[in-house]
């Protein structure tokens, strides 16, 4: 790896070099690289964003890896900003604590613990908790909330340090972080080392089946190195003596999948039927065929044309448009489609950290959500489309007063 970038020449799961590039989103800044006003005149680092299919195991992954220190040391995405996300985590914590009979002797480790939102739930239920996250700014919030956090990337080396200091974990969670990790074998080695023999490893990540089905091209960005389906994931965990004993599809982040792993046991695996069903869905959806990805790339270009035509027509009629949700995915869409400040006057967002900053690449100003109702622009393009229902519910007054929402994914809709 140069200090900034490494080209991916072999699959990070199976090592195959038979990689087929199917989508090139051009070069753009990292999607959470929000800027202060005084940085707008300075040059921005831009990196290639392109996706490839491993023709051997089926893993979809980026063609390069940006040094994680550049992306994750000062990280602006805060878990607690979206109610739906917190509800998702709250239900999970209660269900898991009860089903796995966790108690005050149970250590729960969260890989990519962010602001400690998930671990706070387990702590309140009486478990011992430990966060692991490289983002100094977020670990500070977590520690202020009473969540001990190791500020480092997770892998076998970190697992050995943690096991030495805290003992083995009964539960290791990794929500929306596995896709961000380059060395998956190091991740699984670390989990295998840290997890107790009767422990559970639970991960949740966006599901490739939903991404392809719903045209969610904007969830492809530099932070997300891999886009998982079950076939390559099982190929990976199998090498570390894990099996999937629980599986759930989740309507979060455009469609995710939650997997419960335990060490392989002779016992009947009740999840086998669901696994086989989803694996057959993946085959039927053509997830392991090049032609599916050629079609996917074509649909992205059609969406680009259709949305740009619609926004241009609106502007020609002297109407005003803003963005809603300064999401990482929104920065991919605006950069790839070339939607800048001449189209979107500003973007409203609930995250205090992001307000007053500008989006990477397109330099669109970010304002508090309250501005939508006080300013009443004609249209609001929901860039955080995965939370469209929550947003439109919150902003009923805006539509009552004649404002219109535009939802771009999976198909363009005006509401
Ligand atoms: O993997 C990741 C995914 C899961 O989340 C991270 N790498 C980064 C992040 O991606 P994102 O920034 O696209 O995430 P969200 O959660 O889809 O972004 C939502 C944005 O919308 C946040 O900035 C908060 C904002 N928001 C808002 O302004 N009002 C969200 C809601 C629900 C709202 O009501």
Short mmCIF file of C-alpha atoms and ligand atoms in Angstrom, two decimals:
data_model
loop_
_atom_site.label_atom_id
_atom_site.label_comp_id
_atom_site.label_asym_id
_atom_site.label_seq_id
_atom_site.Cartn_x
_atom_site.Cartn_y
_atom_site.Cartn_z
CA UNK A 1 0.00 0.00 0.00
CA UNK A 2 1.29 3.48 -0.81
CA UNK A 3 0.74 5.53 2.32
CA UNK A 4 -2.70 6.38 1.02
CA UNK A 5 -3.92 3.68 -1.35
CA UNK A 6 -3.59 -0.03 -2.18
CA UNK A 7 -4.87 -1.63 -5.39
CA UNK A 8 -6.78 -4.89 -4.82
CA UNK A 9 -5.31 -7.53 -7.13
CA UNK A 10 -6.72 -10.59 -5.38
CA UNK A 11 -9.92 -11.44 -3.58
CA UNK A 12 -9.63 -10.75 0.17
CA UNK A 13 -11.63 -13.90 0.96
CA UNK A 14 -10.42 -16.63 -1.44
CA UNK A 15 -7.27 -15.09 -2.92
CA UNK A 16 -8.42 -15.52 -6.53
CA UNK A 17 -7.08 -13.06 -9.10
CA UNK A 18 -10.11 -13.59 -11.41
CA UNK A 19 -11.67 -10.19 -10.66
CA UNK A 20 -14.21 -8.56 -13.01
CA UNK A 21 -14.62 -4.76 -12.71
CA UNK A 22 -18.27 -3.86 -13.45
CA UNK A 23 -18.86 -0.36 -12.06
CA UNK A 24 -16.68 2.75 -12.20
CA UNK A 25 -18.06 5.71 -10.21
CA UNK A 26 -15.07 7.86 -11.11
CA UNK A 27 -12.78 9.64 -8.64
CA UNK A 28 -14.25 11.42 -5.63
CA UNK A 29 -13.34 12.43 -2.06
CA UNK A 30 -14.00 10.01 0.82
CA UNK A 31 -17.75 10.17 1.57
CA UNK A 32 -17.49 11.25 5.21
CA UNK A 33 -14.85 13.86 4.42
CA UNK A 34 -16.99 16.87 5.34
CA UNK A 35 -15.22 20.24 5.05
CA UNK A 36 -15.02 23.45 7.05
CA UNK A 37 -15.56 26.65 5.04
CA UNK A 38 -11.87 27.56 5.11
CA UNK A 39 -10.98 24.22 3.50
CA UNK A 40 -13.17 24.77 0.41
CA UNK A 41 -10.45 26.57 -1.53
CA UNK A 42 -7.85 23.90 -0.75
CA UNK A 43 -7.33 20.86 -3.04
CA UNK A 44 -9.29 17.76 -1.93
CA UNK A 45 -7.83 14.24 -2.08
CA UNK A 46 -9.92 12.25 -4.53
CA UNK A 47 -9.76 8.49 -4.97
CA UNK A 48 -10.99 6.05 -7.61
CA UNK A 49 -14.32 4.42 -6.67
CA UNK A 50 -14.87 1.23 -8.65
CA UNK A 51 -16.32 -2.20 -7.88
CA UNK A 52 -15.39 -5.71 -8.97
CA UNK A 53 -16.73 -9.26 -8.70
CA UNK A 54 -14.54 -12.18 -7.63
CA UNK A 55 -15.45 -14.81 -10.21
CA UNK A 56 -14.32 -17.57 -7.85
CA UNK A 57 -16.12 -17.03 -4.52
CA UNK A 58 -18.53 -14.27 -5.56
CA UNK A 59 -17.32 -11.49 -3.24
CA UNK A 60 -18.09 -8.00 -4.57
CA UNK A 61 -15.46 -5.50 -3.49
CA UNK A 62 -13.74 -2.22 -4.31
CA UNK A 63 -10.76 -2.12 -6.66
CA UNK A 64 -8.65 -0.34 -4.08
CA UNK A 65 -8.29 0.24 -0.33
CA UNK A 66 -7.67 3.65 1.19
CA UNK A 67 -5.51 3.69 4.31
CA UNK A 68 -8.03 3.21 7.19
CA UNK A 69 -6.20 5.87 9.21
CA UNK A 70 -7.33 8.43 6.59
CA UNK A 71 -10.99 7.36 6.82
CA UNK A 72 -11.57 6.30 10.40
CA UNK A 73 -9.35 8.30 12.75
CA UNK A 74 -11.73 11.28 12.96
CA UNK A 75 -15.13 9.87 12.01
CA UNK A 76 -18.28 11.99 11.69
CA UNK A 77 -20.90 9.26 11.41
CA UNK A 78 -22.59 8.92 14.81
CA UNK A 79 -24.78 5.88 15.44
CA UNK A 80 -27.18 7.76 17.71
CA UNK A 81 -28.34 10.15 14.94
CA UNK A 82 -31.04 7.94 13.50
CA UNK A 83 -34.01 6.76 15.62
CA UNK A 84 -34.58 3.74 13.35
CA UNK A 85 -30.96 2.71 13.91
CA UNK A 86 -31.30 3.06 17.69
CA UNK A 87 -34.58 1.11 17.69
CA UNK A 88 -32.83 -1.60 15.67
CA UNK A 89 -30.04 -1.79 18.26
CA UNK A 90 -32.32 -1.58 21.32
CA UNK A 91 -34.46 -4.50 20.20
CA UNK A 92 -31.31 -6.47 19.37
CA UNK A 93 -29.69 -5.87 22.78
CA UNK A 94 -32.75 -6.95 24.78
CA UNK A 95 -33.39 -9.99 22.55
CA UNK A 96 -29.72 -11.07 22.70
CA UNK A 97 -29.26 -10.49 26.43
CA UNK A 98 -32.32 -12.63 27.15
CA UNK A 99 -31.77 -15.39 24.58
CA UNK A 100 -28.08 -15.87 25.45
CA UNK A 101 -28.63 -15.48 29.22
CA UNK A 102 -25.92 -12.82 29.52
CA UNK A 103 -25.12 -11.69 33.08
CA UNK A 104 -22.63 -9.53 35.00
CA UNK A 105 -19.84 -12.02 34.24
CA UNK A 106 -20.48 -11.84 30.48
CA UNK A 107 -18.06 -9.64 28.52
CA UNK A 108 -19.64 -8.03 25.44
CA UNK A 109 -17.15 -6.57 22.94
CA UNK A 110 -18.36 -4.37 20.07
CA UNK A 111 -16.06 -4.04 17.06
CA UNK A 112 -16.56 -0.59 15.51
CA UNK A 113 -18.28 0.59 18.67
CA UNK A 114 -18.63 4.19 17.37
CA UNK A 115 -20.21 6.36 20.15
CA UNK A 116 -20.96 3.34 22.37
CA UNK A 117 -24.71 3.39 21.63
CA UNK A 118 -25.00 -0.40 21.39
CA UNK A 119 -22.78 -1.16 24.38
CA UNK A 120 -24.69 1.32 26.59
CA UNK A 121 -27.74 -0.91 26.08
CA UNK A 122 -25.84 -4.03 27.17
CA UNK A 123 -24.29 -2.16 30.10
CA UNK A 124 -27.76 -1.10 31.29
CA UNK A 125 -28.77 -4.76 31.14
CA UNK A 126 -25.90 -5.63 33.50
CA UNK A 127 -23.25 -7.06 31.16
CA UNK A 128 -19.56 -6.10 31.18
CA UNK A 129 -18.78 -4.09 28.02
CA UNK A 130 -15.77 -3.05 25.95
CA UNK A 131 -15.76 -0.95 22.79
CA UNK A 132 -13.14 -1.21 20.05
CA UNK A 133 -12.94 1.67 17.57
CA UNK A 134 -10.08 3.62 15.93
CA UNK A 135 -11.98 6.94 15.88
CA UNK A 136 -10.54 9.05 18.71
CA UNK A 137 -13.41 11.59 18.50
CA UNK A 138 -16.10 8.90 18.91
CA UNK A 139 -14.22 6.93 21.59
CA UNK A 140 -14.16 10.15 23.62
CA UNK A 141 -17.97 10.34 23.47
CA UNK A 142 -18.25 6.64 24.39
CA UNK A 143 -15.88 7.00 27.37
CA UNK A 144 -17.82 10.10 28.55
CA UNK A 145 -20.91 7.85 28.49
CA UNK A 146 -19.14 5.30 30.70
CA UNK A 147 -18.26 2.86 27.89
CA UNK A 148 -14.60 1.72 28.13
CA UNK A 149 -13.15 1.80 24.62
CA UNK A 150 -9.88 0.55 23.10
CA UNK A 151 -8.96 3.13 20.45
CA UNK A 152 -7.54 0.83 17.79
CA UNK A 153 -8.38 -1.24 14.75
CA UNK A 154 -9.51 -4.81 15.52
CA UNK A 155 -7.59 -7.90 14.44
CA UNK A 156 -5.65 -10.78 16.00
CA UNK A 157 -3.09 -8.44 17.63
CA UNK A 158 -5.85 -6.38 19.31
CA UNK A 159 -7.71 -9.57 20.27
CA UNK A 160 -4.63 -10.86 22.12
CA UNK A 161 -4.27 -7.56 24.03
CA UNK A 162 -7.96 -7.57 24.99
CA UNK A 163 -7.99 -11.23 26.03
CA UNK A 164 -4.94 -10.58 28.20
CA UNK A 165 -6.52 -7.52 29.85
CA UNK A 166 -10.22 -8.42 30.04
CA UNK A 167 -10.52 -12.18 29.44
CA UNK A 168 -12.59 -13.91 26.74
CA UNK A 169 -15.83 -12.45 25.40
CA UNK A 170 -19.16 -14.23 25.60
CA UNK A 171 -20.52 -12.01 22.82
CA UNK A 172 -18.69 -10.13 20.08
CA UNK A 173 -20.75 -7.80 17.91
CA UNK A 174 -19.78 -6.11 14.65
CA UNK A 175 -22.54 -3.94 13.21
CA UNK A 176 -21.85 -2.03 9.98
CA UNK A 177 -18.12 -2.46 10.32
CA UNK A 178 -17.16 -5.77 8.68
CA UNK A 179 -17.58 -4.19 5.25
CA UNK A 180 -14.99 -1.59 6.28
CA UNK A 181 -12.26 -4.14 7.08
CA UNK A 182 -9.62 -5.10 4.51
CA UNK A 183 -8.06 -8.10 6.22
CA UNK A 184 -11.07 -10.31 6.90
CA UNK A 185 -8.87 -13.27 7.79
CA UNK A 186 -7.25 -11.17 10.52
CA UNK A 187 -10.73 -10.15 11.71
CA UNK A 188 -11.92 -13.77 11.98
CA UNK A 189 -8.65 -14.86 13.59
CA UNK A 190 -9.15 -12.13 16.19
CA UNK A 191 -12.76 -13.10 16.82
CA UNK A 192 -11.82 -16.76 17.10
CA UNK A 193 -9.07 -15.91 19.61
CA UNK A 194 -11.17 -13.55 21.77
CA UNK A 195 -14.50 -15.42 21.79
CA UNK A 196 -15.18 -18.00 24.50
CA UNK A 197 -15.82 -21.58 23.32
CA UNK A 198 -19.58 -21.20 23.95
CA UNK A 199 -19.64 -17.57 22.75
CA UNK A 200 -21.57 -15.82 19.98
CA UNK A 201 -20.24 -13.62 17.18
CA UNK A 202 -23.02 -11.47 15.72
CA UNK A 203 -22.52 -9.26 12.72
CA UNK A 204 -24.88 -7.12 10.68
CA UNK A 205 -24.04 -5.62 7.33
CA UNK A 206 -25.79 -4.34 4.20
CA UNK A 207 -26.87 -7.33 2.08
CA UNK A 208 -25.70 -7.50 -1.56
CA UNK A 209 -29.01 -9.06 -2.60
CA UNK A 210 -30.82 -5.86 -1.55
CA UNK A 211 -28.13 -3.59 -3.02
CA UNK A 212 -28.43 -5.13 -6.48
CA UNK A 213 -32.23 -5.58 -6.37
CA UNK A 214 -32.84 -1.95 -5.27
CA UNK A 215 -30.16 -0.26 -7.33
CA UNK A 216 -28.42 1.01 -4.18
CA UNK A 217 -25.26 2.07 -6.03
CA UNK A 218 -24.68 5.00 -3.64
CA UNK A 219 -23.97 2.61 -0.76
CA UNK A 220 -20.84 1.71 -2.73
CA UNK A 221 -18.15 3.98 -1.34
CA UNK A 222 -14.55 4.04 -0.14
CA UNK A 223 -15.40 2.99 3.45
CA UNK A 224 -17.25 -0.12 2.28
CA UNK A 225 -14.50 -2.36 0.97
CA UNK A 226 -16.74 -5.43 0.59
CA UNK A 227 -20.41 -6.03 -0.33
CA UNK A 228 -21.45 -9.34 1.15
CA UNK A 229 -23.69 -12.14 0.08
CA UNK A 230 -23.86 -15.42 1.99
CA UNK A 231 -21.85 -17.62 -0.37
CA UNK A 232 -18.45 -15.86 0.04
CA UNK A 233 -19.14 -15.10 3.72
CA UNK A 234 -19.73 -18.80 4.50
CA UNK A 235 -16.57 -19.65 2.53
CA UNK A 236 -14.69 -17.31 4.94
CA UNK A 237 -16.16 -18.27 8.33
CA UNK A 238 -15.90 -21.96 7.49
CA UNK A 239 -12.11 -21.62 7.69
CA UNK A 240 -12.37 -20.42 11.31
CA UNK A 241 -14.62 -23.22 12.48
CA UNK A 242 -17.71 -21.02 12.73
CA UNK A 243 -21.20 -21.78 11.49
CA UNK A 244 -24.21 -19.49 11.12
CA UNK A 245 -26.82 -20.54 13.68
CA UNK A 246 -29.14 -17.54 13.33
CA UNK A 247 -30.03 -15.30 10.40
CA UNK A 248 -32.33 -12.31 9.94
CA UNK A 249 -32.87 -9.87 7.09
CA UNK A 250 -33.24 -6.33 8.41
CA UNK A 251 -34.86 -3.28 6.82
CA UNK A 252 -32.04 -0.94 7.78
CA UNK A 253 -29.51 0.84 5.59
CA UNK A 254 -31.34 -0.22 2.46
CA UNK A 255 -31.54 -3.87 3.51
CA UNK A 256 -29.08 -5.62 5.82
CA UNK A 257 -28.52 -9.14 7.06
CA UNK A 258 -27.80 -10.12 10.66
CA UNK A 259 -25.84 -13.33 11.26
CA UNK A 260 -25.33 -15.18 14.54
CA UNK A 261 -22.21 -17.35 14.53
CA UNK A 262 -21.18 -20.10 16.93
CA UNK A 263 -18.32 -22.53 16.80
CA UNK A 264 -19.19 -25.59 14.70
CA UNK A 265 -21.02 -28.22 16.73
CA UNK A 266 -22.36 -31.68 15.93
CA UNK A 267 -25.82 -30.36 16.94
CA UNK A 268 -28.54 -29.88 14.27
CA UNK A 269 -28.31 -26.34 12.90
CA UNK A 270 -31.81 -24.82 12.88
CA UNK A 271 -30.67 -22.01 10.57
CA UNK A 272 -29.70 -24.42 7.77
CA UNK A 273 -33.09 -24.19 6.03
CA UNK A 274 -33.07 -20.37 5.97
CA UNK A 275 -29.46 -20.33 4.82
CA UNK A 276 -30.20 -22.67 1.93
CA UNK A 277 -33.25 -20.62 0.99
CA UNK A 278 -31.23 -17.38 0.85
CA UNK A 279 -28.39 -19.05 -1.04
CA UNK A 280 -30.95 -20.16 -3.64
CA UNK A 281 -32.30 -16.59 -3.80
CA UNK A 282 -28.77 -15.35 -4.43
CA UNK A 283 -28.30 -17.81 -7.28
CA UNK A 284 -31.72 -16.92 -8.77
CA UNK A 285 -30.87 -13.21 -8.55
CA UNK A 286 -27.74 -13.94 -10.58
CA UNK A 287 -25.36 -12.69 -7.88
CA UNK A 288 -22.65 -14.97 -9.24
CA UNK A 289 -23.04 -14.03 -12.90
CA UNK A 290 -21.27 -11.17 -14.66
CA UNK A 291 -24.35 -10.23 -16.70
CA UNK A 292 -26.22 -9.20 -13.54
CA UNK A 293 -23.55 -6.63 -12.78
CA UNK A 294 -23.42 -5.32 -16.34
CA UNK A 295 -27.19 -4.71 -16.07
CA UNK A 296 -26.76 -3.11 -12.63
CA UNK A 297 -24.20 -0.62 -13.98
CA UNK A 298 -26.53 0.24 -16.90
CA UNK A 299 -29.40 0.92 -14.47
CA UNK A 300 -27.20 3.30 -12.48
CA UNK A 301 -26.49 5.34 -15.62
CA UNK A 302 -30.22 5.41 -16.48
CA UNK A 303 -30.99 6.68 -12.97
CA UNK A 304 -28.35 9.39 -13.38
CA UNK A 305 -29.92 10.62 -16.64
CA UNK A 306 -33.47 10.49 -15.27
CA UNK A 307 -32.69 12.31 -12.02
CA UNK A 308 -30.55 15.02 -13.68
CA UNK A 309 -33.29 15.65 -16.26
CA UNK A 310 -35.89 15.96 -13.49
CA UNK A 311 -33.79 18.33 -11.35
CA UNK A 312 -32.84 20.45 -14.39
CA UNK A 313 -36.53 20.80 -15.36
CA UNK A 314 -37.38 21.88 -11.81
CA UNK A 315 -34.61 24.50 -11.83
CA UNK A 316 -35.75 25.76 -15.27
CA UNK A 317 -39.13 26.45 -13.64
CA UNK A 318 -37.24 28.67 -11.10
CA UNK A 319 -38.12 26.30 -8.27
CA UNK A 320 -35.75 25.63 -5.36
CA UNK A 321 -34.39 22.25 -4.30
CA UNK A 322 -32.47 21.22 -1.15
CA UNK A 323 -31.01 17.91 0.02
CA UNK A 324 -32.16 16.02 3.11
CA UNK A 325 -29.61 13.94 5.06
CA UNK A 326 -25.87 14.66 4.68
CA UNK A 327 -25.31 10.93 4.37
CA UNK A 328 -22.14 9.31 3.04
CA UNK A 329 -24.30 7.72 0.36
CA UNK A 330 -25.65 11.15 -0.52
CA UNK A 331 -22.11 12.35 -1.18
CA UNK A 332 -21.57 9.44 -3.57
CA UNK A 333 -24.79 10.24 -5.46
CA UNK A 334 -24.13 13.99 -5.69
CA UNK A 335 -20.49 13.51 -6.72
CA UNK A 336 -21.19 10.80 -9.32
CA UNK A 337 -24.21 12.66 -10.72
CA UNK A 338 -22.48 16.06 -10.53
CA UNK A 339 -25.24 17.55 -8.37
CA UNK A 340 -23.68 20.66 -6.80
CA UNK A 341 -24.71 23.88 -5.11
CA UNK A 342 -26.23 25.20 -8.35
CA UNK A 343 -28.93 22.50 -8.00
CA UNK A 344 -29.16 21.96 -4.21
CA UNK A 345 -29.16 25.24 -2.24
CA UNK A 346 -28.11 23.33 0.90
CA UNK A 347 -28.59 19.98 2.69
CA UNK A 348 -30.37 19.72 6.04
CA UNK A 349 -29.13 17.20 8.59
CA UNK A 350 -29.79 16.30 12.25
CA UNK A 351 -26.14 15.60 13.10
CA UNK A 352 -24.72 18.53 15.12
CA UNK A 353 -21.18 17.66 13.94
CA UNK A 354 -22.15 18.08 10.28
CA UNK A 355 -24.12 21.33 10.55
CA UNK A 356 -22.10 24.31 9.31
CA UNK A 357 -19.79 22.03 7.31
CA UNK A 358 -19.78 21.43 3.54
CA UNK A 359 -20.10 18.16 1.66
CA UNK A 360 -16.96 16.62 0.17
CA UNK A 361 -16.52 17.25 -3.56
CA UNK A 362 -19.71 19.20 -4.29
CA UNK A 363 -19.21 21.64 -1.36
CA UNK A 364 -22.93 21.90 -0.55
CA UNK A 365 -23.54 23.68 2.79
CA UNK A 366 -25.14 21.61 5.59
CA UNK A 367 -27.82 23.27 7.71
CA UNK A 368 -29.94 22.18 10.70
CA UNK A 369 -33.17 20.34 9.83
CA UNK A 370 -35.27 23.21 11.17
CA UNK A 371 -34.28 25.29 8.11
CA UNK A 372 -36.50 23.14 5.88
CA UNK A 373 -39.72 24.44 7.46
CA UNK A 374 -38.50 28.01 8.03
CA UNK A 375 -37.18 28.37 4.47
CA UNK A 376 -39.77 26.18 2.65
CA UNK A 377 -37.89 25.26 -0.55
CA UNK A 378 -40.17 23.68 -3.19
CA UNK A 379 -38.44 20.28 -3.18
CA UNK A 380 -36.29 18.22 -0.79
CA UNK A 381 -34.20 15.42 -2.36
CA UNK A 382 -33.90 12.73 0.33
CA UNK A 383 -30.26 11.64 0.09
CA UNK A 384 -30.68 9.50 3.24
CA UNK A 385 -33.40 7.53 1.40
CA UNK A 386 -32.96 4.59 3.78
CA UNK A 387 -34.64 6.76 6.43
CA UNK A 388 -37.21 8.34 4.08
CA UNK A 389 -40.25 7.21 6.13
CA UNK A 390 -38.78 8.53 9.39
CA UNK A 391 -37.83 11.81 7.72
CA UNK A 392 -41.19 12.37 5.99
CA UNK A 393 -43.03 11.53 9.20
CA UNK A 394 -40.93 14.10 11.07
CA UNK A 395 -41.50 16.71 8.34
CA UNK A 396 -45.25 16.31 7.77
CA UNK A 397 -45.66 20.08 8.20
CA UNK A 398 -43.34 20.64 5.21
CA UNK A 399 -45.52 18.59 2.86
CA UNK A 400 -48.69 20.07 4.43
CA UNK A 401 -47.35 23.51 3.47
CA UNK A 402 -46.81 22.33 -0.13
CA UNK A 403 -43.23 21.05 0.00
CA UNK A 404 -42.44 17.94 -2.05
CA UNK A 405 -39.98 15.15 -1.31
CA UNK A 406 -37.99 13.46 -4.06
CA UNK A 407 -36.79 9.92 -3.22
CA UNK A 408 -34.11 8.75 -5.70
CA UNK A 409 -33.65 5.06 -4.77
CA UNK A 410 -34.69 2.38 -5.76
CA UNK A 411 -36.79 4.29 -8.32
CA UNK A 412 -37.28 8.08 -8.49
CA UNK A 413 -40.49 9.11 -6.70
CA UNK A 414 -41.95 12.55 -5.90
CA UNK A 415 -44.12 12.58 -2.75
O1 LIG B 1 -21.59 1.91 7.09
C1 LIG B 1 -22.04 3.02 7.34
C2 LIG B 1 -23.48 3.31 7.20
C3 LIG B 1 -24.20 2.16 7.89
O2 LIG B 1 -23.80 4.51 7.84
C4 LIG B 1 -21.15 4.08 7.73
N1 LIG B 1 -19.92 3.82 6.97
C5 LIG B 1 -21.59 5.47 7.46
C6 LIG B 1 -23.05 5.61 7.44
O3 LIG B 1 -23.46 5.91 6.13
P1 LIG B 1 -24.44 7.12 5.91
O4 LIG B 1 -23.78 8.41 6.34
O5 LIG B 1 -24.97 6.98 4.54
O6 LIG B 1 -25.50 6.76 7.02
P2 LIG B 1 -26.96 7.15 7.23
O7 LIG B 1 -27.24 6.71 8.64
O8 LIG B 1 -27.81 6.62 6.18
O9 LIG B 1 -26.96 8.74 7.18
C7 LIG B 1 -28.13 9.35 7.55
C8 LIG B 1 -27.85 10.84 7.61
O10 LIG B 1 -29.11 11.46 7.63
C9 LIG B 1 -27.12 11.19 8.89
O11 LIG B 1 -26.18 12.23 8.65
C10 LIG B 1 -28.23 11.70 9.79
C11 LIG B 1 -29.23 12.26 8.81
N2 LIG B 1 -30.61 12.19 9.28
C12 LIG B 1 -31.30 13.38 9.41
O12 LIG B 1 -30.78 14.46 9.12
N3 LIG B 1 -32.58 13.33 9.87
C13 LIG B 1 -31.15 10.98 9.54
C14 LIG B 1 -32.46 10.93 9.99
C15 LIG B 1 -33.12 9.62 10.30
C16 LIG B 1 -33.20 12.15 10.17
O13 LIG B 1 -34.38 12.16 10.56
#
